[in-house]
mmCIF file of C-alpha atoms in Angstrom:
data_model
loop_
_atom_site.group_PDB
_atom_site.id
_atom_site.type_symbol
_atom_site.label_atom_id
_atom_site.label_comp_id
_atom_site.label_asym_id
_atom_site.label_seq_id
_atom_site.Cartn_x
_atom_site.Cartn_y
_atom_site.Cartn_z
ATOM 1 C CA MET A 3 0.000 0.000 0.000
ATOM 2 C CA LYS A 4 1.340 3.417 -0.896
ATOM 3 C CA GLN A 5 1.944 5.915 1.872
ATOM 4 C CA GLY A 6 0.611 9.361 0.905
ATOM 5 C CA ALA A 7 2.126 12.665 1.932
ATOM 6 C CA GLN A 8 0.234 14.488 4.652
ATOM 7 C CA GLY A 9 -1.836 17.405 3.373
ATOM 8 C CA SER A 10 -3.172 20.414 5.216
ATOM 9 C CA ALA A 11 -6.650 18.917 5.231
ATOM 10 C CA GLU A 12 -5.503 15.487 6.388
ATOM 11 C CA THR A 13 -4.631 14.325 9.866
ATOM 12 C CA GLY A 14 -4.393 10.991 11.622
ATOM 13 C CA THR A 15 -2.161 7.986 11.224
ATOM 14 C CA PRO A 16 -2.039 5.609 8.248
ATOM 15 C CA TRP A 17 -3.587 2.215 8.538
ATOM 16 C CA ALA A 18 -3.227 -1.055 6.733
ATOM 17 C CA ALA A 19 -5.840 -1.811 4.118
ATOM 18 C CA GLY A 20 -6.551 -4.888 2.086
ATOM 19 C CA PRO A 21 -5.383 -4.939 -1.533
ATOM 20 C CA ALA A 22 -7.481 -2.860 -3.860
ATOM 21 C CA ALA A 23 -7.694 -3.440 -7.567
ATOM 22 C CA PRO A 24 -6.263 -0.624 -9.733
ATOM 23 C CA ASP A 25 -8.730 2.135 -10.423
ATOM 24 C CA GLY A 26 -10.189 1.953 -13.913
ATOM 25 C CA PRO A 27 -11.461 -0.722 -16.325
ATOM 26 C CA ALA A 28 -9.803 -4.068 -16.605
ATOM 27 C CA GLY A 29 -8.174 -5.234 -19.806
ATOM 28 C CA GLN A 30 -10.050 -6.703 -22.743
ATOM 29 C CA ALA A 31 -11.228 -10.241 -22.004
ATOM 30 C CA ARG A 32 -9.819 -12.805 -24.394
ATOM 31 C CA VAL A 33 -12.489 -14.540 -26.481
ATOM 32 C CA PRO A 34 -11.682 -17.711 -28.417
ATOM 33 C CA GLN A 35 -12.286 -17.477 -32.149
ATOM 34 C CA GLN A 36 -15.407 -19.223 -33.338
ATOM 35 C CA SER A 37 -14.815 -21.699 -36.121
ATOM 36 C CA GLY A 38 -17.281 -22.218 -38.937
ATOM 37 C CA ALA A 39 -15.797 -25.579 -39.872
ATOM 38 C CA VAL A 40 -17.796 -27.534 -37.355
ATOM 39 C CA ARG A 41 -19.869 -30.231 -39.066
ATOM 40 C CA GLY A 42 -23.513 -29.261 -39.486
ATOM 41 C CA GLU A 43 -22.883 -25.554 -38.678
ATOM 42 C CA HIS A 44 -23.952 -23.108 -41.413
ATOM 43 C CA THR A 45 -22.210 -19.739 -41.393
ATOM 44 C CA HIS A 46 -23.246 -18.280 -44.763
ATOM 45 C CA GLY A 47 -24.259 -14.668 -44.288
ATOM 46 C CA GLU A 48 -24.048 -14.948 -40.498
ATOM 47 C CA ARG A 49 -22.858 -11.889 -38.633
ATOM 48 C CA PRO A 50 -19.724 -12.356 -36.543
ATOM 49 C CA ALA A 51 -20.253 -12.697 -32.800
ATOM 50 C CA PRO A 52 -19.868 -9.390 -30.956
ATOM 51 C CA ARG A 53 -16.600 -8.823 -29.127
ATOM 52 C CA ALA A 54 -16.766 -9.259 -25.380
ATOM 53 C CA ARG A 55 -16.843 -5.972 -23.503
ATOM 54 C CA PRO A 56 -14.165 -5.315 -20.895
ATOM 55 C CA VAL A 57 -15.217 -6.013 -17.326
ATOM 56 C CA VAL A 58 -15.517 -2.755 -15.418
ATOM 57 C CA GLN A 59 -13.985 -3.020 -11.958
ATOM 58 C CA ARG A 60 -14.886 0.437 -10.564
ATOM 59 C CA ALA A 61 -17.681 -0.929 -8.338
ATOM 60 C CA SER A 62 -15.291 -3.563 -7.013
ATOM 61 C CA VAL A 63 -12.643 -0.954 -6.181
ATOM 62 C CA ARG A 64 -15.211 1.302 -4.529
ATOM 63 C CA GLY A 65 -16.510 -1.607 -2.476
ATOM 64 C CA GLN A 66 -13.025 -2.578 -1.324
ATOM 65 C CA ILE A 67 -12.237 1.016 -0.357
ATOM 66 C CA LEU A 68 -15.571 1.315 1.465
ATOM 67 C CA ASP A 69 -14.823 -1.838 3.463
ATOM 68 C CA ALA A 70 -11.336 -0.566 4.302
ATOM 69 C CA LEU A 71 -12.674 2.834 5.381
ATOM 70 C CA ARG A 72 -15.325 1.207 7.561
ATOM 71 C CA ALA A 73 -12.650 -0.940 9.208
ATOM 72 C CA ALA A 74 -10.446 2.129 9.745
ATOM 73 C CA LEU A 75 -13.412 3.946 11.257
ATOM 74 C CA VAL A 76 -14.122 1.156 13.760
ATOM 75 C CA ALA A 77 -10.414 0.762 14.593
ATOM 76 C CA GLY A 78 -10.126 4.473 15.367
ATOM 77 C CA ASP A 79 -7.734 5.251 12.512
ATOM 78 C CA LEU A 80 -10.311 7.728 11.216
ATOM 79 C CA ARG A 81 -10.596 9.952 14.240
ATOM 80 C CA PRO A 82 -13.801 11.803 15.212
ATOM 81 C CA GLY A 83 -13.735 15.499 14.386
ATOM 82 C CA GLU A 84 -10.830 15.303 11.930
ATOM 83 C CA VAL A 85 -11.038 16.045 8.206
ATOM 84 C CA TYR A 86 -9.695 13.667 5.574
ATOM 85 C CA SER A 87 -9.291 14.508 1.890
ATOM 86 C CA ALA A 88 -10.029 12.003 -0.865
ATOM 87 C CA PRO A 89 -6.733 12.599 -2.754
ATOM 88 C CA VAL A 90 -4.565 11.942 0.315
ATOM 89 C CA LEU A 91 -6.595 8.871 1.289
ATOM 90 C CA GLY A 92 -6.295 7.700 -2.302
ATOM 91 C CA GLU A 93 -2.524 7.910 -2.007
ATOM 92 C CA ARG A 94 -2.648 5.713 1.062
ATOM 93 C CA PHE A 95 -4.695 3.072 -0.742
ATOM 94 C CA GLY A 96 -2.803 3.348 -4.014
ATOM 95 C CA VAL A 97 -5.862 4.413 -6.028
ATOM 96 C CA SER A 98 -7.200 7.657 -7.461
ATOM 97 C CA ALA A 99 -9.356 10.005 -5.440
ATOM 98 C CA THR A 100 -12.530 8.974 -7.300
ATOM 99 C CA PRO A 101 -13.336 5.614 -5.601
ATOM 100 C CA VAL A 102 -12.330 7.086 -2.231
ATOM 101 C CA ARG A 103 -14.646 10.043 -2.737
ATOM 102 C CA GLU A 104 -17.488 7.721 -3.781
ATOM 103 C CA ALA A 105 -16.920 5.513 -0.711
ATOM 104 C CA MET A 106 -16.806 8.559 1.563
ATOM 105 C CA GLN A 107 -20.078 9.801 0.068
ATOM 106 C CA GLN A 108 -21.639 6.464 1.021
ATOM 107 C CA LEU A 109 -20.324 6.882 4.563
ATOM 108 C CA ALA A 110 -21.859 10.369 4.564
ATOM 109 C CA LEU A 111 -25.232 8.844 3.650
ATOM 110 C CA GLU A 112 -24.809 6.435 6.559
ATOM 111 C CA GLY A 113 -24.043 9.323 8.906
ATOM 112 C CA ALA A 114 -20.444 8.357 9.678
ATOM 113 C CA VAL A 115 -18.867 11.423 8.074
ATOM 114 C CA GLU A 116 -19.983 14.829 6.848
ATOM 115 C CA VAL A 117 -18.878 16.749 3.771
ATOM 116 C CA VAL A 118 -16.605 19.745 4.327
ATOM 117 C CA PRO A 119 -16.682 21.863 1.120
ATOM 118 C CA ASN A 120 -13.282 22.241 -0.573
ATOM 119 C CA ARG A 121 -11.561 20.201 2.143
ATOM 120 C CA GLY A 122 -12.886 16.653 2.326
ATOM 121 C CA PHE A 123 -14.859 14.683 4.889
ATOM 122 C CA ARG A 124 -15.041 15.117 8.646
ATOM 123 C CA VAL A 125 -15.635 12.084 10.867
ATOM 124 C CA VAL A 126 -18.779 12.738 12.903
ATOM 125 C CA GLU A 127 -18.244 13.275 16.622
ATOM 126 C CA ARG A 128 -20.499 11.071 18.728
ATOM 127 C CA GLY A 129 -21.138 10.882 22.443
ATOM 128 C CA VAL A 130 -22.318 8.242 24.899
ATOM 129 C CA ARG A 131 -25.890 9.494 24.698
ATOM 130 C CA GLU A 132 -26.152 8.569 21.021
ATOM 131 C CA LEU A 133 -24.668 5.150 21.746
ATOM 132 C CA ALA A 134 -27.219 4.592 24.527
ATOM 133 C CA GLU A 135 -30.047 5.635 22.195
ATOM 134 C CA LEU A 136 -28.864 3.179 19.547
ATOM 135 C CA ALA A 137 -28.731 0.417 22.164
ATOM 136 C CA GLU A 138 -32.312 1.209 23.214
ATOM 137 C CA ILE A 139 -33.574 1.106 19.628
ATOM 138 C CA ARG A 140 -31.775 -2.169 18.934
ATOM 139 C CA THR A 141 -33.316 -3.661 22.068
ATOM 140 C CA LEU A 142 -36.814 -2.590 21.008
ATOM 141 C CA ILE A 143 -36.327 -4.193 17.595
ATOM 142 C CA GLU A 144 -34.300 -7.329 18.244
ATOM 143 C CA VAL A 145 -35.634 -8.609 21.578
ATOM 144 C CA PRO A 146 -39.222 -9.227 20.355
ATOM 145 C CA VAL A 147 -37.922 -10.822 17.163
ATOM 146 C CA MET A 148 -35.573 -13.158 19.019
ATOM 147 C CA LEU A 149 -38.289 -14.143 21.475
ATOM 148 C CA ARG A 150 -40.593 -15.011 18.580
ATOM 149 C CA LEU A 151 -37.829 -16.974 16.846
ATOM 150 C CA ALA A 152 -37.037 -18.805 20.077
ATOM 151 C CA ARG A 153 -40.591 -20.164 20.069
ATOM 152 C CA THR A 154 -40.670 -21.215 16.419
ATOM 153 C CA VAL A 155 -37.225 -21.982 14.980
ATOM 154 C CA PRO A 156 -36.207 -25.669 15.102
ATOM 155 C CA VAL A 157 -33.231 -26.597 17.271
ATOM 156 C CA GLU A 158 -31.165 -27.774 14.304
ATOM 157 C CA ARG A 159 -31.307 -24.342 12.680
ATOM 158 C CA TRP A 160 -29.967 -22.729 15.837
ATOM 159 C CA ALA A 161 -27.251 -25.378 16.031
ATOM 160 C CA ALA A 162 -26.173 -24.446 12.498
ATOM 161 C CA LEU A 163 -25.272 -20.980 13.795
ATOM 162 C CA ARG A 164 -22.803 -22.382 16.337
ATOM 163 C CA PRO A 165 -19.771 -21.839 14.051
ATOM 164 C CA LEU A 166 -20.674 -18.159 13.700
ATOM 165 C CA ALA A 167 -20.939 -17.712 17.458
ATOM 166 C CA GLU A 168 -17.590 -19.433 17.962
ATOM 167 C CA ALA A 169 -16.077 -17.292 15.200
ATOM 168 C CA THR A 170 -16.943 -14.156 17.175
ATOM 169 C CA VAL A 171 -14.955 -15.511 20.138
ATOM 170 C CA ARG A 172 -11.919 -16.127 17.928
ATOM 171 C CA ALA A 173 -12.263 -12.672 16.387
ATOM 172 C CA ALA A 174 -12.482 -11.095 19.841
ATOM 173 C CA SER A 175 -9.396 -13.013 20.962
ATOM 174 C CA SER A 176 -7.415 -11.367 18.166
ATOM 175 C CA GLY A 177 -7.938 -8.016 19.866
ATOM 176 C CA CYS A 178 -8.708 -6.367 16.526
ATOM 177 C CA ARG A 179 -11.844 -4.265 16.931
ATOM 178 C CA ALA A 180 -12.537 -4.129 13.188
ATOM 179 C CA THR A 181 -12.305 -7.920 12.850
ATOM 180 C CA TYR A 182 -14.575 -8.451 15.823
ATOM 181 C CA ALA A 183 -17.071 -5.813 14.623
ATOM 182 C CA GLU A 184 -17.513 -7.639 11.317
ATOM 183 C CA SER A 185 -17.899 -11.032 12.997
ATOM 184 C CA ASP A 186 -20.317 -9.571 15.551
ATOM 185 C CA ARG A 187 -22.556 -8.156 12.810
ATOM 186 C CA GLY A 188 -22.379 -11.458 10.944
ATOM 187 C CA PHE A 189 -23.759 -13.409 13.910
ATOM 188 C CA HIS A 190 -26.600 -10.973 14.600
ATOM 189 C CA ARG A 191 -27.442 -10.827 10.900
ATOM 190 C CA ALA A 192 -27.657 -14.618 10.707
ATOM 191 C CA VAL A 193 -29.967 -14.777 13.727
ATOM 192 C CA LEU A 194 -32.322 -12.076 12.449
ATOM 193 C CA SER A 195 -32.307 -13.557 8.932
ATOM 194 C CA LEU A 196 -34.254 -16.500 10.332
ATOM 195 C CA SER A 197 -37.212 -14.108 10.593
ATOM 196 C CA GLY A 198 -37.382 -13.967 6.790
ATOM 197 C CA ASN A 199 -37.806 -10.179 6.979
ATOM 198 C CA GLU A 200 -35.132 -8.602 4.767
ATOM 199 C CA GLN A 201 -36.115 -5.044 5.691
ATOM 200 C CA LEU A 202 -35.752 -5.856 9.370
ATOM 201 C CA VAL A 203 -32.295 -7.341 8.794
ATOM 202 C CA ARG A 204 -31.192 -4.297 6.790
ATOM 203 C CA ILE A 205 -32.406 -1.788 9.385
ATOM 204 C CA ALA A 206 -30.951 -3.751 12.293
ATOM 205 C CA GLU A 207 -27.559 -4.025 10.607
ATOM 206 C CA ASP A 208 -27.478 -0.298 9.901
ATOM 207 C CA LEU A 209 -28.164 0.401 13.591
ATOM 208 C CA HIS A 210 -25.547 -2.166 14.595
ATOM 209 C CA ARG A 211 -22.913 -0.602 12.331
ATOM 210 C CA ARG A 212 -23.653 2.864 13.737
ATOM 211 C CA ALA A 213 -23.233 1.510 17.260
ATOM 212 C CA GLN A 214 -19.711 0.385 16.356
ATOM 213 C CA TRP A 215 -18.444 3.811 15.255
ATOM 214 C CA PRO A 216 -15.869 5.513 17.481
ATOM 215 C CA LEU A 217 -16.790 8.002 20.146
ATOM 216 C CA VAL A 218 -15.128 11.355 20.792
ATOM 217 C CA GLY A 219 -11.648 10.578 22.078
ATOM 218 C CA GLY A 220 -10.527 8.344 19.254
ATOM 219 C CA VAL A 221 -10.506 4.741 20.497
ATOM 220 C CA PRO A 222 -13.941 3.171 19.826
ATOM 221 C CA GLY A 223 -15.428 2.649 23.254
ATOM 222 C CA GLY A 224 -12.034 2.036 24.827
ATOM 223 C CA ARG A 225 -12.762 -1.696 24.710
ATOM 224 C CA GLY A 226 -9.808 -4.006 25.193
ATOM 225 C CA ARG A 227 -9.379 -7.664 24.301
ATOM 226 C CA ALA A 228 -11.009 -8.850 27.540
ATOM 227 C CA ASP A 229 -14.099 -6.717 26.894
ATOM 228 C CA LEU A 230 -14.412 -8.044 23.354
ATOM 229 C CA VAL A 231 -14.042 -11.660 24.489
ATOM 230 C CA ALA A 232 -16.678 -11.211 27.201
ATOM 231 C CA ASP A 233 -19.009 -9.664 24.627
ATOM 232 C CA ALA A 234 -18.398 -12.559 22.223
ATOM 233 C CA HIS A 235 -19.130 -15.216 24.858
ATOM 234 C CA GLU A 236 -22.570 -13.641 25.251
ATOM 235 C CA HIS A 237 -23.264 -14.831 21.689
ATOM 236 C CA THR A 238 -22.672 -18.450 22.608
ATOM 237 C CA ALA A 239 -24.745 -18.063 25.787
ATOM 238 C CA LEU A 240 -27.554 -16.508 23.742
ATOM 239 C CA LEU A 241 -27.430 -19.382 21.262
ATOM 240 C CA ASP A 242 -27.668 -21.896 24.123
ATOM 241 C CA ALA A 243 -30.733 -20.070 25.469
ATOM 242 C CA LEU A 244 -32.357 -19.990 22.026
ATOM 243 C CA ILE A 245 -31.788 -23.720 21.603
ATOM 244 C CA ALA A 246 -33.271 -24.357 25.060
ATOM 245 C CA ARG A 247 -36.153 -21.969 24.277
ATOM 246 C CA ASP A 248 -35.544 -20.241 27.586
ATOM 247 C CA LEU A 249 -37.330 -16.973 26.845
ATOM 248 C CA ASP A 250 -36.406 -15.284 30.131
ATOM 249 C CA VAL A 251 -32.703 -15.888 29.561
ATOM 250 C CA VAL A 252 -32.963 -14.764 25.926
ATOM 251 C CA ARG A 253 -34.622 -11.519 26.998
ATOM 252 C CA ALA A 254 -32.049 -10.867 29.706
ATOM 253 C CA LEU A 255 -29.024 -11.730 27.549
ATOM 254 C CA VAL A 256 -30.026 -9.538 24.617
ATOM 255 C CA GLY A 257 -30.808 -6.613 26.881
ATOM 256 C CA GLU A 258 -27.518 -6.990 28.763
ATOM 257 C CA HIS A 259 -25.618 -7.429 25.500
ATOM 258 C CA PHE A 260 -26.775 -4.081 24.121
ATOM 259 C CA ALA A 261 -26.607 -2.292 27.467
ATOM 260 C CA GLY A 262 -23.079 -3.564 28.021
ATOM 261 C CA ALA A 263 -21.933 -2.267 24.649
ATOM 262 C CA ALA A 264 -23.438 1.119 25.414
ATOM 263 C CA ALA A 265 -21.856 1.234 28.870
ATOM 264 C CA ALA A 266 -18.457 0.321 27.424
ATOM 265 C CA GLY A 267 -18.781 3.333 25.166
#
């Protein structure tokens, strides 16, 4: 990854990002020549097959940059209140400013950053009150759904989610907040997907992602490895309660899970 020079509108420390494809269209795909000598194939007057169009990779690059920016946001490498310019961030990722700007505009739609005219994008400053409000909303949405699923979903379908719950523990053990945040969302998404309500899953994941953004002060929630591991073990406990159809424990665990995340913030 290329390390960009620091500009007047750019502060913060560089971070590692996954490889991003070069910005711009990929080369022309190679298409084998069609032969008219195949027995039984008539080619008289037939128009030649159209040439394959090059595969455009811009969406792929933008998606990779968006994922990297989201990870940097959760890890605290994009610090609340600071302004970052697309050209300088592009230098860091080794791409042009265009996919970075497009990814930042998506983050602006999600409420993570705000546009600063002629300068770039400022990471939104958030406080504990907003985190507590997000936890309350998530509780109002997810607790009733999980209680309903606990009554109706067969045990074997809950058991199939065991690898995801265990994956969150491994991710937490790594101490990487971005890695754990992704695994955490994956488990909750899988649980809520059993409702069959795609709109619910989309709204809940948006709220979950917002709850993972950093607070004022830089480090997201100040949560260390031990806090992440404790949070992850609540997933396995919740899965056990869902399998046992213990509604009281499900209600208590989900409420404590969200309240604990808010308190850690």
